[in-house]
Short mmCIF file of C-alpha atoms in Angstrom, two decimals:
data_model
loop_
_atom_site.label_atom_id
_atom_site.label_comp_id
_atom_site.label_asym_id
_atom_site.label_seq_id
_atom_site.Cartn_x
_atom_site.Cartn_y
_atom_site.Cartn_z
CA TYR A 1063 -0.82 -16.66 -11.93
CA VAL A 1064 -3.61 -18.14 -10.50
CA GLU A 1065 -2.47 -21.66 -8.57
CA LEU A 1066 -4.68 -24.23 -6.95
CA VAL A 1067 -2.78 -25.95 -4.83
CA ASP A 1068 -3.84 -29.38 -2.93
CA GLY A 1069 -2.09 -28.91 0.47
CA MET A 1070 -3.05 -27.19 3.72
CA SER A 1071 -1.11 -25.54 6.24
CA VAL A 1072 2.61 -26.72 7.73
CA ARG A 1073 0.96 -24.79 10.49
CA ALA A 1074 -2.01 -27.40 10.35
CA LEU A 1075 0.30 -30.04 9.55
CA VAL A 1076 2.64 -29.33 12.88
CA ASP A 1077 -1.00 -28.91 15.19
CA ALA A 1078 -1.95 -31.92 13.38
CA HIS A 1079 1.21 -34.46 13.55
CA GLY A 1080 3.65 -32.38 16.11
CA PRO A 1081 7.14 -31.03 14.77
CA LEU A 1082 9.90 -32.27 12.36
CA SER A 1083 12.90 -33.44 13.08
CA GLU A 1084 15.29 -31.16 13.15
CA GLY A 1085 17.82 -33.99 11.74
CA SER A 1086 14.46 -35.02 9.35
CA LEU A 1087 15.44 -35.22 5.03
CA LEU A 1088 12.36 -32.56 4.56
CA PHE A 1089 13.15 -30.01 7.32
CA THR A 1090 15.74 -29.62 5.48
CA HIS A 1091 13.92 -29.22 1.96
CA TRP A 1092 11.24 -27.49 4.03
CA ARG A 1093 13.78 -24.52 5.77
CA HIS A 1094 15.43 -23.85 1.48
CA GLN A 1095 11.86 -23.95 0.58
CA LEU A 1096 10.71 -21.17 2.93
CA PHE A 1097 13.62 -19.29 2.54
CA GLU A 1098 14.01 -19.04 -0.99
CA ALA A 1099 10.19 -17.92 -1.60
CA LEU A 1100 10.86 -14.99 0.83
CA LEU A 1101 14.04 -13.88 -1.18
CA HIS A 1102 12.28 -14.20 -3.89
CA ILE A 1103 8.75 -11.28 -2.93
CA SER A 1104 11.88 -9.61 -1.10
CA ALA A 1105 14.13 -9.31 -4.22
CA GLN A 1106 10.99 -9.83 -7.12
CA SER A 1107 8.13 -7.70 -5.40
CA THR A 1108 7.73 -3.69 -4.66
CA PHE A 1109 4.55 -3.72 -2.07
CA LEU A 1110 4.94 -4.08 1.52
CA LEU A 1111 3.02 -6.85 3.19
CA ARG A 1112 0.00 -5.66 5.99
CA ARG A 1113 1.07 -8.30 8.18
CA GLY A 1114 4.26 -11.00 9.30
CA VAL A 1115 4.73 -14.07 7.02
CA GLU A 1116 3.03 -17.42 9.57
CA LEU A 1117 2.75 -20.70 9.19
CA ALA A 1118 -0.78 -20.11 8.00
CA ASN A 1119 0.48 -18.69 4.78
CA VAL A 1120 2.82 -21.36 4.36
CA ARG A 1121 1.01 -24.93 2.25
CA ALA A 1122 2.49 -28.22 1.46
CA ALA A 1123 2.35 -29.00 -2.41
CA SER A 1124 2.84 -32.43 -4.20
CA ARG A 1125 3.19 -34.33 -1.00
CA GLY A 1126 5.47 -32.04 0.62
CA SER A 1127 7.81 -31.43 -1.99
CA ARG A 1128 6.41 -27.60 -2.68
CA LEU A 1129 6.13 -25.12 0.22
CA VAL A 1130 3.44 -22.08 -1.69
CA LEU A 1131 3.32 -18.84 0.33
CA CYS A 1132 -0.56 -17.92 0.20
CA GLU A 1133 -3.35 -16.28 1.44
CA LEU A 1134 -0.48 -12.98 2.19
CA SER A 1135 -2.26 -9.24 2.77
CA TRP A 1136 -0.35 -6.85 0.41
CA GLY A 1137 -0.15 -3.24 1.14
CA VAL A 1138 1.19 -0.19 -0.80
CA GLU A 1139 3.44 -0.10 -3.29
CA PHE A 1140 6.85 1.98 -1.95
CA ALA A 1141 9.98 3.50 -4.60
CA GLU A 1142 12.55 1.29 -4.06
CA ASP A 1143 14.93 3.75 -3.32
CA GLN A 1144 12.60 5.30 -0.84
CA VAL A 1145 13.44 5.65 2.83
CA ALA A 1146 12.00 3.79 5.50
CA PRO A 1147 9.87 6.52 7.61
CA GLU A 1148 11.28 7.20 11.45
CA GLY A 1149 10.19 3.56 13.12
CA ALA A 1150 8.39 2.02 10.77
CA GLY A 1151 7.80 -1.85 11.89
CA GLY A 1152 10.48 -0.94 14.69
CA ALA A 1153 9.38 -3.74 16.68
CA ARG A 1154 9.10 -6.33 14.52
CA ALA A 1155 12.78 -5.20 12.88
CA THR A 1156 14.35 -4.81 15.99
CA ARG A 1157 13.57 -7.96 18.18
CA GLY A 1158 16.33 -8.86 20.34
CA GLY A 1159 18.49 -6.05 21.03
CA GLY A 1160 21.29 -5.95 23.18
CA GLN A 1161 24.56 -6.97 21.29
CA ARG A 1162 24.66 -6.45 17.35
CA GLY A 1163 26.13 -9.64 15.51
CA GLY A 1164 26.56 -10.96 11.92
CA LEU A 1165 26.81 -14.61 10.58
CA GLY A 1166 29.47 -15.83 9.98
CA GLY A 1167 30.05 -18.43 7.02
CA ASP A 1168 31.00 -21.46 9.38
CA GLY A 1169 27.40 -20.10 11.27
CA ARG A 1170 29.27 -18.45 14.44
CA SER A 1171 28.34 -15.42 15.07
CA GLY A 1172 30.72 -12.48 14.69
CA SER A 1173 30.50 -9.54 12.11
CA LEU A 1174 29.63 -9.22 8.94
CA SER A 1175 32.97 -8.06 6.48
CA ASP A 1176 32.73 -4.93 5.28
CA ALA A 1177 31.59 -6.73 2.08
CA ASP A 1178 28.60 -7.87 3.36
CA ALA A 1179 27.95 -4.67 5.12
CA SER A 1180 28.05 -2.84 1.86
CA SER A 1181 25.70 -4.91 0.00
CA ALA A 1182 23.18 -4.38 3.17
CA LEU A 1183 20.04 -2.75 1.75
CA SER A 1184 18.08 0.05 2.90
CA GLY A 1185 15.33 1.75 2.35
CA LEU A 1186 11.79 0.33 2.25
CA HIS A 1187 13.04 -2.59 0.43
CA GLY A 1188 15.81 -3.17 2.93
CA GLU A 1189 13.73 -2.95 6.10
CA ARG A 1190 10.79 -5.40 4.80
CA ASP A 1191 13.65 -7.67 4.12
CA ARG A 1192 15.04 -7.22 7.13
CA LEU A 1193 10.98 -8.25 8.30
CA LEU A 1194 10.95 -11.63 6.10
CA LEU A 1195 13.23 -12.89 7.41
CA HIS A 1196 12.48 -11.87 11.17
CA ASP A 1197 9.21 -13.81 9.49
CA GLY A 1198 11.22 -16.99 8.71
CA LEU A 1199 12.76 -17.46 10.96
CA ASN A 1200 9.86 -17.77 13.79
CA CYS A 1201 8.33 -20.14 10.78
CA VAL A 1202 11.60 -23.04 11.66
CA LEU A 1203 11.10 -22.38 14.67
CA GLY A 1204 7.60 -23.61 14.27
CA MET A 1205 7.92 -26.16 12.76
CA LEU A 1206 10.54 -27.42 15.47
CA GLY A 1207 7.40 -27.31 17.39
CA VAL A 1208 9.31 -24.02 19.16
CA ASP A 1209 7.53 -20.62 19.89
CA GLY A 1210 9.35 -18.28 19.50
CA VAL A 1211 12.29 -15.67 17.41
CA VAL A 1212 14.81 -14.55 19.22
CA ALA A 1213 16.98 -16.11 20.84
CA ALA A 1214 17.39 -14.15 24.84
CA GLU A 1215 13.11 -15.27 24.60
CA LEU A 1216 13.79 -19.08 23.95
CA ALA A 1217 13.90 -20.65 27.22
CA PRO A 1218 17.70 -22.51 28.33
CA LEU A 1219 15.22 -26.18 27.53
CA GLN A 1220 14.80 -24.92 24.52
CA ARG A 1221 17.93 -23.86 22.90
CA SER A 1222 19.32 -26.93 23.75
CA ARG A 1223 16.43 -29.01 21.94
CA LEU A 1224 18.44 -26.83 18.71
CA SER A 1225 21.53 -27.64 16.34
CA PRO A 1226 24.45 -25.20 17.14
CA GLN A 1227 23.91 -24.20 13.65
CA ILE A 1228 20.85 -23.11 14.15
CA ARG A 1229 21.30 -20.95 17.37
CA ALA A 1230 23.68 -19.03 15.73
CA ILE A 1231 21.86 -18.34 13.06
CA ILE A 1232 18.85 -17.76 15.72
CA ASP A 1233 21.06 -15.26 17.15
CA ALA A 1234 22.75 -13.51 13.98
CA GLY A 1235 19.23 -12.98 12.66
CA SER A 1236 17.63 -11.36 16.31
CA TYR A 1237 20.24 -8.39 16.10
CA SER A 1238 18.79 -4.55 15.05
CA LYS A 1239 21.96 -3.13 13.39
CA THR A 1240 24.08 -5.96 10.81
CA VAL A 1241 21.31 -8.63 10.89
CA PRO A 1242 22.55 -10.98 7.24
CA THR A 1243 20.10 -10.14 4.28
CA LEU A 1244 17.58 -13.01 2.60
CA LEU A 1245 20.41 -13.74 0.47
CA GLN A 1246 23.10 -14.35 2.51
CA LEU A 1247 21.45 -16.50 5.13
CA LEU A 1248 20.53 -19.26 1.98
CA SER A 1249 23.89 -19.05 0.97
CA HIS A 1250 24.74 -20.64 4.73
CA PRO A 1251 25.41 -24.03 4.02
CA TYR A 1252 22.50 -24.62 6.44
CA PHE A 1253 20.01 -23.60 3.72
CA SER A 1254 21.40 -25.44 1.24
CA PRO A 1255 18.77 -27.20 -1.26
CA VAL A 1256 18.03 -30.96 -1.56
CA GLY A 1257 18.53 -32.07 -4.67
CA ALA A 1258 16.73 -33.70 -6.89
CA SER A 1259 17.11 -37.39 -6.91
CA ARG A 1260 16.16 -37.16 -3.36
CA ARG A 1261 12.55 -34.99 -4.12
CA HIS A 1262 11.05 -38.34 -3.62
CA GLN A 1263 12.20 -39.45 -0.66
CA VAL A 1264 11.00 -36.27 0.82
CA GLN A 1265 7.35 -37.27 -0.07
CA LEU A 1266 7.69 -40.52 1.14
CA GLU A 1267 8.44 -38.76 4.76
CA PHE A 1268 5.81 -36.59 4.20
CA ASP A 1269 3.43 -39.53 3.52
CA ALA A 1270 5.22 -41.36 6.96
CA TRP A 1271 5.05 -38.26 8.73
CA THR A 1272 1.46 -37.13 7.90
CA THR A 1273 -0.09 -40.78 8.68
CA VAL A 1274 0.92 -39.85 12.90
CA VAL A 1275 -1.51 -39.20 14.68
#
């Protein structure tokens, strides 16, 4: 369906009002909403995206209580079991290189369990899932005013501004083989949803943030 979204892009909001605090309720709500939307694309759509999802594609609606993805550039449709051609999207999917790691339940970098590995997505579906995960991490860092998604590309001062939880998540998502799926990442406690009873508080934080010039 078509929806008229009554909000600015998160990119424009961050540029105008400064980055969010990682400990804020607004950021807690937005990081969950963003990855929930990316998971919906990965699970429900059979089309590839021509370009990555950026903060300019994320709009804050209903006084910040909802994030809506818009103006995405859709490409060709693919079969769920179709294998990604050699080198397709590799520059984005394999950013970081180096050691291989997964995401432990406590947020530390470590190997995925056999059960997790067996549930890994394959083909173009898996490739798109990994690319959307990278896009999501990049957007989350952008909300915090930190550029770059690969842990190795973050300056020590930038890393020091982040909590141990998000640093571990970035490390786990930066490797090429055992990168967690969007579903696995969204199940991590760091991405827990904000309860409906606190949505009004989210709106109040959004109002206070957007009055800063």
